[in-house]
Amino acid sequence: NIELKRFNNSSGYIARRNQLAKIMKTKYYLSLDDDSYSVFGSLIAAVEFAEAKKDLFCLSFPIYNPVQNRYENSSHLPQPYQVRSFIGCGHLLHRDRFLKLGGYRPELIHQGEEMELTARAFQQDLSCYHFPDFLIHHTASNKGRNWWRMDYYGSRNNVLWNDWFIPQGYRIIKQIRTFISRSLISLKVRRSGLIQGELAGFKQIGQYKHHRHNMSWKYFTQWQNMPHS
């Protein structure tokens, strides 16, 4: 059965993804952006793999951008393997587990919500896997992108992620290294949103400190040793 759901007002994609997950009744939730579509492989095979993994939280897929002629997310192995997270424009989620975790954090607004979500799932011993046999095309172009918004929220949310998940003994060092790195990039590309986002993140740490669930060193080491997506 196919059901079309139209919203008359914009609440942001994070809020809408959470809302759609609540409306749906299926076990798994395939999410594709409006500029993404599958071009190769079997979704049935992906679901069968998901069913075989008792700890599964999500599936990441290879994503190719035909407009820019490059992979945004490539496969490192011919068979599925565990990863930290997924790319938002094309992925599969275990819907009930997604909802039990509370979905995406609306406070993040834009950028980085996938990594924050999967870090929480990882701490609950749930896993994300990259499934190489289901290729997604993402036809996004850099034309018309709001780089300031992307830079600002990307930097801001990275500061918050570090505060929420980095082990306490390493958190300050990581924040300093990230700030220096973002500042150097900002100077190089001449985009102020990178530094402005960092400063906003530090300012808002206290406001969102109730989201802190810092990883143990054991979990953080395992996390760091996995591919991104």
PDB file of N, CA and C in Angstrom, residues 6-91:
ATOM      1  N   ARG A   6       1.200  14.942   2.709  1.00  0.00           N
ATOM      2  CA  ARG A   6       1.659  16.277   2.363  1.00  0.00           C
ATOM      3  C   ARG A   6       1.503  17.216   3.550  1.00  0.00           C
ATOM      4  N   PHE A   7       2.533  18.030   3.784  1.00  0.00           N
ATOM      5  CA  PHE A   7       2.486  19.013   4.855  1.00  0.00           C
ATOM      6  C   PHE A   7       2.405  20.405   4.243  1.00  0.00           C
ATOM      7  N   ASN A   8       1.543  21.218   4.761  1.00  0.00           N
ATOM      8  CA  ASN A   8       1.320  22.553   4.207  1.00  0.00           C
ATOM      9  C   ASN A   8       2.302  23.593   4.727  1.00  0.00           C
ATOM     10  N   ASN A   9       2.995  23.277   5.803  1.00  0.00           N
ATOM     11  CA  ASN A   9       3.977  24.209   6.342  1.00  0.00           C
ATOM     12  C   ASN A   9       5.288  23.479   6.597  1.00  0.00           C
ATOM     13  N   SER A  10       6.367  24.229   6.644  1.00  0.00           N
ATOM     14  CA  SER A  10       7.689  23.652   6.849  1.00  0.00           C
ATOM     15  C   SER A  10       8.064  23.696   8.331  1.00  0.00           C
ATOM     16  N   SER A  11       8.407  22.529   8.864  1.00  0.00           N
ATOM     17  CA  SER A  11       8.867  22.443  10.253  1.00  0.00           C
ATOM     18  C   SER A  11      10.321  21.999  10.342  1.00  0.00           C
ATOM     19  N   GLY A  12      10.991  21.873   9.172  1.00  0.00           N
ATOM     20  CA  GLY A  12      12.366  21.381   9.159  1.00  0.00           C
ATOM     21  C   GLY A  12      12.395  19.880   8.986  1.00  0.00           C
ATOM     22  N   TYR A  13      13.436  19.390   8.323  1.00  0.00           N
ATOM     23  CA  TYR A  13      13.461  17.959   8.003  1.00  0.00           C
ATOM     24  C   TYR A  13      13.638  17.071   9.222  1.00  0.00           C
ATOM     25  N   ILE A  14      14.287  17.556  10.285  1.00  0.00           N
ATOM     26  CA  ILE A  14      14.434  16.740  11.492  1.00  0.00           C
ATOM     27  C   ILE A  14      13.072  16.457  12.107  1.00  0.00           C
ATOM     28  N   ALA A  15      12.266  17.500  12.259  1.00  0.00           N
ATOM     29  CA  ALA A  15      10.930  17.329  12.839  1.00  0.00           C
ATOM     30  C   ALA A  15      10.064  16.443  11.956  1.00  0.00           C
ATOM     31  N   ARG A  16      10.140  16.613  10.641  1.00  0.00           N
ATOM     32  CA  ARG A  16       9.308  15.829   9.739  1.00  0.00           C
ATOM     33  C   ARG A  16       9.730  14.356   9.725  1.00  0.00           C
ATOM     34  N   ARG A  17      11.024  14.077   9.787  1.00  0.00           N
ATOM     35  CA  ARG A  17      11.465  12.680   9.837  1.00  0.00           C
ATOM     36  C   ARG A  17      10.953  11.994  11.101  1.00  0.00           C
ATOM     37  N   ASN A  18      10.997  12.695  12.214  1.00  0.00           N
ATOM     38  CA  ASN A  18      10.457  12.134  13.457  1.00  0.00           C
ATOM     39  C   ASN A  18       8.956  11.887  13.336  1.00  0.00           C
ATOM     40  N   GLN A  19       8.262  12.839  12.742  1.00  0.00           N
ATOM     41  CA  GLN A  19       6.810  12.735  12.597  1.00  0.00           C
ATOM     42  C   GLN A  19       6.425  11.574  11.683  1.00  0.00           C
ATOM     43  N   LEU A  20       7.128  11.421  10.579  1.00  0.00           N
ATOM     44  CA  LEU A  20       6.831  10.339   9.644  1.00  0.00           C
ATOM     45  C   LEU A  20       7.084   8.974  10.278  1.00  0.00           C
ATOM     46  N   ALA A  21       8.131   8.875  11.087  1.00  0.00           N
ATOM     47  CA  ALA A  21       8.414   7.607  11.756  1.00  0.00           C
ATOM     48  C   ALA A  21       7.279   7.198  12.691  1.00  0.00           C
ATOM     49  N   LYS A  22       6.643   8.167  13.316  1.00  0.00           N
ATOM     50  CA  LYS A  22       5.516   7.881  14.210  1.00  0.00           C
ATOM     51  C   LYS A  22       4.275   7.453  13.427  1.00  0.00           C
ATOM     52  N   ILE A  23       4.098   8.021  12.235  1.00  0.00           N
ATOM     53  CA  ILE A  23       2.924   7.702  11.422  1.00  0.00           C
ATOM     54  C   ILE A  23       3.034   6.310  10.814  1.00  0.00           C
ATOM     55  N   MET A  24       4.223   5.935  10.399  1.00  0.00           N
ATOM     56  CA  MET A  24       4.419   4.669   9.693  1.00  0.00           C
ATOM     57  C   MET A  24       4.144   3.477  10.600  1.00  0.00           C
ATOM     58  N   LYS A  25       3.822   2.342   9.997  1.00  0.00           N
ATOM     59  CA  LYS A  25       3.529   1.126  10.745  1.00  0.00           C
ATOM     60  C   LYS A  25       4.514  -0.010  10.463  1.00  0.00           C
ATOM     61  N   THR A  26       5.405   0.194   9.524  1.00  0.00           N
ATOM     62  CA  THR A  26       6.337  -0.867   9.135  1.00  0.00           C
ATOM     63  C   THR A  26       7.474  -1.003  10.144  1.00  0.00           C
ATOM     64  N   LYS A  27       8.134  -2.150  10.108  1.00  0.00           N
ATOM     65  CA  LYS A  27       9.254  -2.414  11.014  1.00  0.00           C
ATOM     66  C   LYS A  27      10.462  -1.568  10.640  1.00  0.00           C
ATOM     67  N   TYR A  28      10.687  -1.421   9.336  1.00  0.00           N
ATOM     68  CA  TYR A  28      11.834  -0.663   8.850  1.00  0.00           C
ATOM     69  C   TYR A  28      11.375   0.595   8.114  1.00  0.00           C
ATOM     70  N   TYR A  29      12.229   1.577   8.130  1.00  0.00           N
ATOM     71  CA  TYR A  29      11.916   2.913   7.633  1.00  0.00           C
ATOM     72  C   TYR A  29      12.998   3.293   6.622  1.00  0.00           C
ATOM     73  N   LEU A  30      12.674   3.202   5.317  1.00  0.00           N
ATOM     74  CA  LEU A  30      13.594   3.619   4.272  1.00  0.00           C
ATOM     75  C   LEU A  30      13.403   5.108   4.037  1.00  0.00           C
ATOM     76  N   SER A  31      14.460   5.874   4.227  1.00  0.00           N
ATOM     77  CA  SER A  31      14.382   7.332   4.081  1.00  0.00           C
ATOM     78  C   SER A  31      15.226   7.769   2.899  1.00  0.00           C
ATOM     79  N   LEU A  32      14.589   8.457   1.951  1.00  0.00           N
ATOM     80  CA  LEU A  32      15.266   9.024   0.782  1.00  0.00           C
ATOM     81  C   LEU A  32      14.901  10.496   0.674  1.00  0.00           C
ATOM     82  N   ASP A  33      15.896  11.343   0.447  1.00  0.00           N
ATOM     83  CA  ASP A  33      15.603  12.755   0.199  1.00  0.00           C
ATOM     84  C   ASP A  33      14.907  12.906  -1.150  1.00  0.00           C
ATOM     85  N   ASP A  34      14.348  14.075  -1.385  1.00  0.00           N
ATOM     86  CA  ASP A  34      13.616  14.286  -2.633  1.00  0.00           C
ATOM     87  C   ASP A  34      14.522  14.334  -3.862  1.00  0.00           C
ATOM     88  N   ASP A  35      15.843  14.376  -3.646  1.00  0.00           N
ATOM     89  CA  ASP A  35      16.782  14.334  -4.767  1.00  0.00           C
ATOM     90  C   ASP A  35      17.607  13.039  -4.763  1.00  0.00           C
ATOM     91  N   SER A  36      17.075  12.001  -4.105  1.00  0.00           N
ATOM     92  CA  SER A  36      17.776  10.719  -4.002  1.00  0.00           C
ATOM     93  C   SER A  36      16.872   9.584  -4.459  1.00  0.00           C
ATOM     94  N   TYR A  37      17.472   8.560  -5.055  1.00  0.00           N
ATOM     95  CA  TYR A  37      16.710   7.405  -5.538  1.00  0.00           C
ATOM     96  C   TYR A  37      17.658   6.215  -5.703  1.00  0.00           C
ATOM     97  N   SER A  38      17.123   5.023  -5.596  1.00  0.00           N
ATOM     98  CA  SER A  38      17.937   3.818  -5.751  1.00  0.00           C
ATOM     99  C   SER A  38      18.114   3.494  -7.230  1.00  0.00           C
ATOM    100  N   VAL A  39      19.292   2.995  -7.584  1.00  0.00           N
ATOM    101  CA  VAL A  39      19.579   2.671  -8.983  1.00  0.00           C
ATOM    102  C   VAL A  39      20.088   1.241  -9.170  1.00  0.00           C
ATOM    103  N   PHE A  40      20.451   0.586  -8.074  1.00  0.00           N
ATOM    104  CA  PHE A  40      21.004  -0.763  -8.192  1.00  0.00           C
ATOM    105  C   PHE A  40      20.788  -1.513  -6.890  1.00  0.00           C
ATOM    106  N   GLY A  41      20.523  -2.816  -7.026  1.00  0.00           N
ATOM    107  CA  GLY A  41      20.422  -3.673  -5.856  1.00  0.00           C
ATOM    108  C   GLY A  41      18.987  -3.939  -5.437  1.00  0.00           C
ATOM    109  N   SER A  42      18.867  -4.774  -4.427  1.00  0.00           N
ATOM    110  CA  SER A  42      17.559  -5.231  -3.959  1.00  0.00           C
ATOM    111  C   SER A  42      17.293  -4.735  -2.546  1.00  0.00           C
ATOM    112  N   LEU A  43      16.201  -4.013  -2.386  1.00  0.00           N
ATOM    113  CA  LEU A  43      15.794  -3.597  -1.048  1.00  0.00           C
ATOM    114  C   LEU A  43      15.392  -4.809  -0.215  1.00  0.00           C
ATOM    115  N   ILE A  44      14.834  -5.827  -0.870  1.00  0.00           N
ATOM    116  CA  ILE A  44      14.464  -7.058  -0.167  1.00  0.00           C
ATOM    117  C   ILE A  44      15.708  -7.693   0.459  1.00  0.00           C
ATOM    118  N   ALA A  45      16.802  -7.724  -0.296  1.00  0.00           N
ATOM    119  CA  ALA A  45      18.053  -8.290   0.224  1.00  0.00           C
ATOM    120  C   ALA A  45      18.565  -7.476   1.412  1.00  0.00           C
ATOM    121  N   ALA A  46      18.409  -6.153   1.337  1.00  0.00           N
ATOM    122  CA  ALA A  46      18.844  -5.301   2.450  1.00  0.00           C
ATOM    123  C   ALA A  46      18.028  -5.590   3.705  1.00  0.00           C
ATOM    124  N   VAL A  47      16.724  -5.752   3.547  1.00  0.00           N
ATOM    125  CA  VAL A  47      15.857  -6.059   4.685  1.00  0.00           C
ATOM    126  C   VAL A  47      16.157  -7.449   5.230  1.00  0.00           C
ATOM    127  N   GLU A  48      16.421  -8.398   4.367  1.00  0.00           N
ATOM    128  CA  GLU A  48      16.785  -9.747   4.824  1.00  0.00           C
ATOM    129  C   GLU A  48      18.069  -9.710   5.643  1.00  0.00           C
ATOM    130  N   PHE A  49      19.033  -8.898   5.215  1.00  0.00           N
ATOM    131  CA  PHE A  49      20.256  -8.739   6.007  1.00  0.00           C
ATOM    132  C   PHE A  49      19.933  -8.108   7.359  1.00  0.00           C
ATOM    133  N   ALA A  50      19.079  -7.085   7.344  1.00  0.00           N
ATOM    134  CA  ALA A  50      18.688  -6.423   8.595  1.00  0.00           C
ATOM    135  C   ALA A  50      18.019  -7.408   9.548  1.00  0.00           C
ATOM    136  N   GLU A  51      17.169  -8.261   9.022  1.00  0.00           N
ATOM    137  CA  GLU A  51      16.468  -9.250   9.840  1.00  0.00           C
ATOM    138  C   GLU A  51      17.435 -10.237  10.483  1.00  0.00           C
ATOM    139  N   ALA A  52      18.570 -10.487   9.833  1.00  0.00           N
ATOM    140  CA  ALA A  52      19.543 -11.456  10.348  1.00  0.00           C
ATOM    141  C   ALA A  52      20.419 -10.876  11.453  1.00  0.00           C
ATOM    142  N   LYS A  53      20.373  -9.545  11.639  1.00  0.00           N
ATOM    143  CA  LYS A  53      21.200  -8.886  12.644  1.00  0.00           C
ATOM    144  C   LYS A  53      20.321  -8.458  13.827  1.00  0.00           C
ATOM    145  N   LYS A  54      20.456  -9.156  14.930  1.00  0.00           N
ATOM    146  CA  LYS A  54      19.600  -8.895  16.090  1.00  0.00           C
ATOM    147  C   LYS A  54      19.884  -7.546  16.741  1.00  0.00           C
ATOM    148  N   ASP A  55      21.081  -7.001  16.486  1.00  0.00           N
ATOM    149  CA  ASP A  55      21.438  -5.716  17.101  1.00  0.00           C
ATOM    150  C   ASP A  55      21.265  -4.546  16.138  1.00  0.00           C
ATOM    151  N   LEU A  56      20.610  -4.769  14.998  1.00  0.00           N
ATOM    152  CA  LEU A  56      20.590  -3.744  13.959  1.00  0.00           C
ATOM    153  C   LEU A  56      19.775  -2.515  14.352  1.00  0.00           C
ATOM    154  N   PHE A  57      20.374  -1.358  14.118  1.00  0.00           N
ATOM    155  CA  PHE A  57      19.667  -0.096  14.269  1.00  0.00           C
ATOM    156  C   PHE A  57      19.444   0.565  12.912  1.00  0.00           C
ATOM    157  N   CYS A  58      20.458   0.516  12.044  1.00  0.00           N
ATOM    158  CA  CYS A  58      20.311   1.167  10.746  1.00  0.00           C
ATOM    159  C   CYS A  58      21.222   0.541   9.707  1.00  0.00           C
ATOM    160  N   LEU A  59      20.892   0.797   8.454  1.00  0.00           N
ATOM    161  CA  LEU A  59      21.737   0.421   7.326  1.00  0.00           C
ATOM    162  C   LEU A  59      22.162   1.680   6.586  1.00  0.00           C
ATOM    163  N   SER A  60      23.441   1.751   6.329  1.00  0.00           N
ATOM    164  CA  SER A  60      24.013   2.779   5.473  1.00  0.00           C
ATOM    165  C   SER A  60      24.199   2.189   4.076  1.00  0.00           C
ATOM    166  N   PHE A  61      24.115   3.026   3.057  1.00  0.00           N
ATOM    167  CA  PHE A  61      24.259   2.559   1.678  1.00  0.00           C
ATOM    168  C   PHE A  61      25.326   3.366   0.934  1.00  0.00           C
ATOM    169  N   PRO A  62      25.903   2.806  -0.115  1.00  0.00           N
ATOM    170  CA  PRO A  62      26.772   3.617  -0.978  1.00  0.00           C
ATOM    171  C   PRO A  62      25.948   4.684  -1.682  1.00  0.00           C
ATOM    172  N   ILE A  63      26.483   5.892  -1.743  1.00  0.00           N
ATOM    173  CA  ILE A  63      25.757   7.022  -2.333  1.00  0.00           C
ATOM    174  C   ILE A  63      26.663   7.713  -3.353  1.00  0.00           C
ATOM    175  N   TYR A  64      26.156   7.807  -4.564  1.00  0.00           N
ATOM    176  CA  TYR A  64      26.922   8.418  -5.655  1.00  0.00           C
ATOM    177  C   TYR A  64      26.188   9.661  -6.149  1.00  0.00           C
ATOM    178  N   ASN A  65      26.951  10.729  -6.381  1.00  0.00           N
ATOM    179  CA  ASN A  65      26.382  11.967  -6.887  1.00  0.00           C
ATOM    180  C   ASN A  65      26.722  12.095  -8.372  1.00  0.00           C
ATOM    181  N   PRO A  66      25.755  11.832  -9.274  1.00  0.00           N
ATOM    182  CA  PRO A  66      26.042  11.918 -10.713  1.00  0.00           C
ATOM    183  C   PRO A  66      26.242  13.350 -11.201  1.00  0.00           C
ATOM    184  N   VAL A  67      25.750  14.338 -10.455  1.00  0.00           N
ATOM    185  CA  VAL A  67      25.937  15.736 -10.836  1.00  0.00           C
ATOM    186  C   VAL A  67      27.393  16.141 -10.643  1.00  0.00           C
ATOM    187  N   GLN A  68      27.971  15.723  -9.517  1.00  0.00           N
ATOM    188  CA  GLN A  68      29.354  16.061  -9.206  1.00  0.00           C
ATOM    189  C   GLN A  68      30.334  14.954  -9.589  1.00  0.00           C
ATOM    190  N   ASN A  69      29.794  13.850 -10.100  1.00  0.00           N
ATOM    191  CA  ASN A  69      30.617  12.727 -10.572  1.00  0.00           C
ATOM    192  C   ASN A  69      31.557  12.202  -9.473  1.00  0.00           C
ATOM    193  N   ARG A  70      30.980  11.952  -8.302  1.00  0.00           N
ATOM    194  CA  ARG A  70      31.794  11.443  -7.187  1.00  0.00           C
ATOM    195  C   ARG A  70      30.911  10.698  -6.196  1.00  0.00           C
ATOM    196  N   TYR A  71      31.539   9.805  -5.434  1.00  0.00           N
ATOM    197  CA  TYR A  71      30.847   9.106  -4.352  1.00  0.00           C
ATOM    198  C   TYR A  71      30.819   9.996  -3.116  1.00  0.00           C
ATOM    199  N   GLU A  72      29.653  10.149  -2.543  1.00  0.00           N
ATOM    200  CA  GLU A  72      29.520  10.831  -1.263  1.00  0.00           C
ATOM    201  C   GLU A  72      29.690   9.843  -0.118  1.00  0.00           C
ATOM    202  N   ASN A  73      29.443   8.576  -0.406  1.00  0.00           N
ATOM    203  CA  ASN A  73      29.651   7.509   0.571  1.00  0.00           C
ATOM    204  C   ASN A  73      29.974   6.238  -0.205  1.00  0.00           C
ATOM    205  N   SER A  74      31.203   5.797  -0.125  1.00  0.00           N
ATOM    206  CA  SER A  74      31.636   4.643  -0.911  1.00  0.00           C
ATOM    207  C   SER A  74      31.759   3.409  -0.028  1.00  0.00           C
ATOM    208  N   SER A  75      31.716   2.251  -0.666  1.00  0.00           N
ATOM    209  CA  SER A  75      31.858   0.978   0.040  1.00  0.00           C
ATOM    210  C   SER A  75      33.331   0.584   0.094  1.00  0.00           C
ATOM    211  N   HIS A  76      33.795   0.190   1.278  1.00  0.00           N
ATOM    212  CA  HIS A  76      35.198  -0.202   1.450  1.00  0.00           C
ATOM    213  C   HIS A  76      35.403  -1.700   1.288  1.00  0.00           C
ATOM    214  N   LEU A  77      34.315  -2.460   1.432  1.00  0.00           N
ATOM    215  CA  LEU A  77      34.378  -3.915   1.322  1.00  0.00           C
ATOM    216  C   LEU A  77      33.196  -4.396   0.482  1.00  0.00           C
ATOM    217  N   PRO A  78      33.323  -5.555  -0.159  1.00  0.00           N
ATOM    218  CA  PRO A  78      32.202  -6.063  -0.968  1.00  0.00           C
ATOM    219  C   PRO A  78      31.063  -6.629  -0.136  1.00  0.00           C
ATOM    220  N   GLN A  79      31.306  -6.938   1.131  1.00  0.00           N
ATOM    221  CA  GLN A  79      30.283  -7.473   2.005  1.00  0.00           C
ATOM    222  C   GLN A  79      29.935  -6.456   3.100  1.00  0.00           C
ATOM    223  N   PRO A  80      28.775  -6.562   3.742  1.00  0.00           N
ATOM    224  CA  PRO A  80      28.383  -5.595   4.780  1.00  0.00           C
ATOM    225  C   PRO A  80      29.378  -5.555   5.942  1.00  0.00           C
ATOM    226  N   TYR A  81      29.493  -4.394   6.554  1.00  0.00           N
ATOM    227  CA  TYR A  81      30.396  -4.212   7.691  1.00  0.00           C
ATOM    228  C   TYR A  81      29.840  -3.120   8.600  1.00  0.00           C
ATOM    229  N   GLN A  82      30.293  -3.147   9.862  1.00  0.00           N
ATOM    230  CA  GLN A  82      29.775  -2.213  10.851  1.00  0.00           C
ATOM    231  C   GLN A  82      30.384  -0.827  10.665  1.00  0.00           C
ATOM    232  N   VAL A  83      29.565   0.197  10.845  1.00  0.00           N
ATOM    233  CA  VAL A  83      29.994   1.593  10.715  1.00  0.00           C
ATOM    234  C   VAL A  83      29.427   2.408  11.883  1.00  0.00           C
ATOM    235  N   ARG A  84      29.900   3.640  12.004  1.00  0.00           N
ATOM    236  CA  ARG A  84      29.393   4.508  13.067  1.00  0.00           C
ATOM    237  C   ARG A  84      27.984   5.012  12.776  1.00  0.00           C
ATOM    238  N   SER A  85      27.761   5.437  11.525  1.00  0.00           N
ATOM    239  CA  SER A  85      26.523   6.157  11.237  1.00  0.00           C
ATOM    240  C   SER A  85      26.089   5.934   9.792  1.00  0.00           C
ATOM    241  N   PHE A  86      25.333   6.879   9.242  1.00  0.00           N
ATOM    242  CA  PHE A  86      24.807   6.777   7.887  1.00  0.00           C
ATOM    243  C   PHE A  86      24.674   8.178   7.306  1.00  0.00           C
ATOM    244  N   ILE A  87      24.465   8.236   5.989  1.00  0.00           N
ATOM    245  CA  ILE A  87      24.229   9.504   5.314  1.00  0.00           C
ATOM    246  C   ILE A  87      22.719   9.719   5.225  1.00  0.00           C
ATOM    247  N   GLY A  88      22.259  10.891   5.595  1.00  0.00           N
ATOM    248  CA  GLY A  88      20.833  11.137   5.746  1.00  0.00           C
ATOM    249  C   GLY A  88      20.014  11.048   4.476  1.00  0.00           C
ATOM    250  N   CYS A  89      20.620  11.277   3.303  1.00  0.00           N
ATOM    251  CA  CYS A  89      19.837  11.318   2.066  1.00  0.00           C
ATOM    252  C   CYS A  89      19.373   9.937   1.611  1.00  0.00           C
ATOM    253  N   GLY A  90      19.919   8.858   2.198  1.00  0.00           N
ATOM    254  CA  GLY A  90      19.489   7.515   1.837  1.00  0.00           C
ATOM    255  C   GLY A  90      19.929   6.490   2.862  1.00  0.00           C
ATOM    256  N   HIS A  91      18.978   5.948   3.635  1.00  0.00           N
ATOM    257  CA  HIS A  91      19.331   4.992   4.687  1.00  0.00           C
ATOM    258  C   HIS A  91      18.086   4.198   5.105  1.00  0.00           C
TER     259      HIS A  91
END
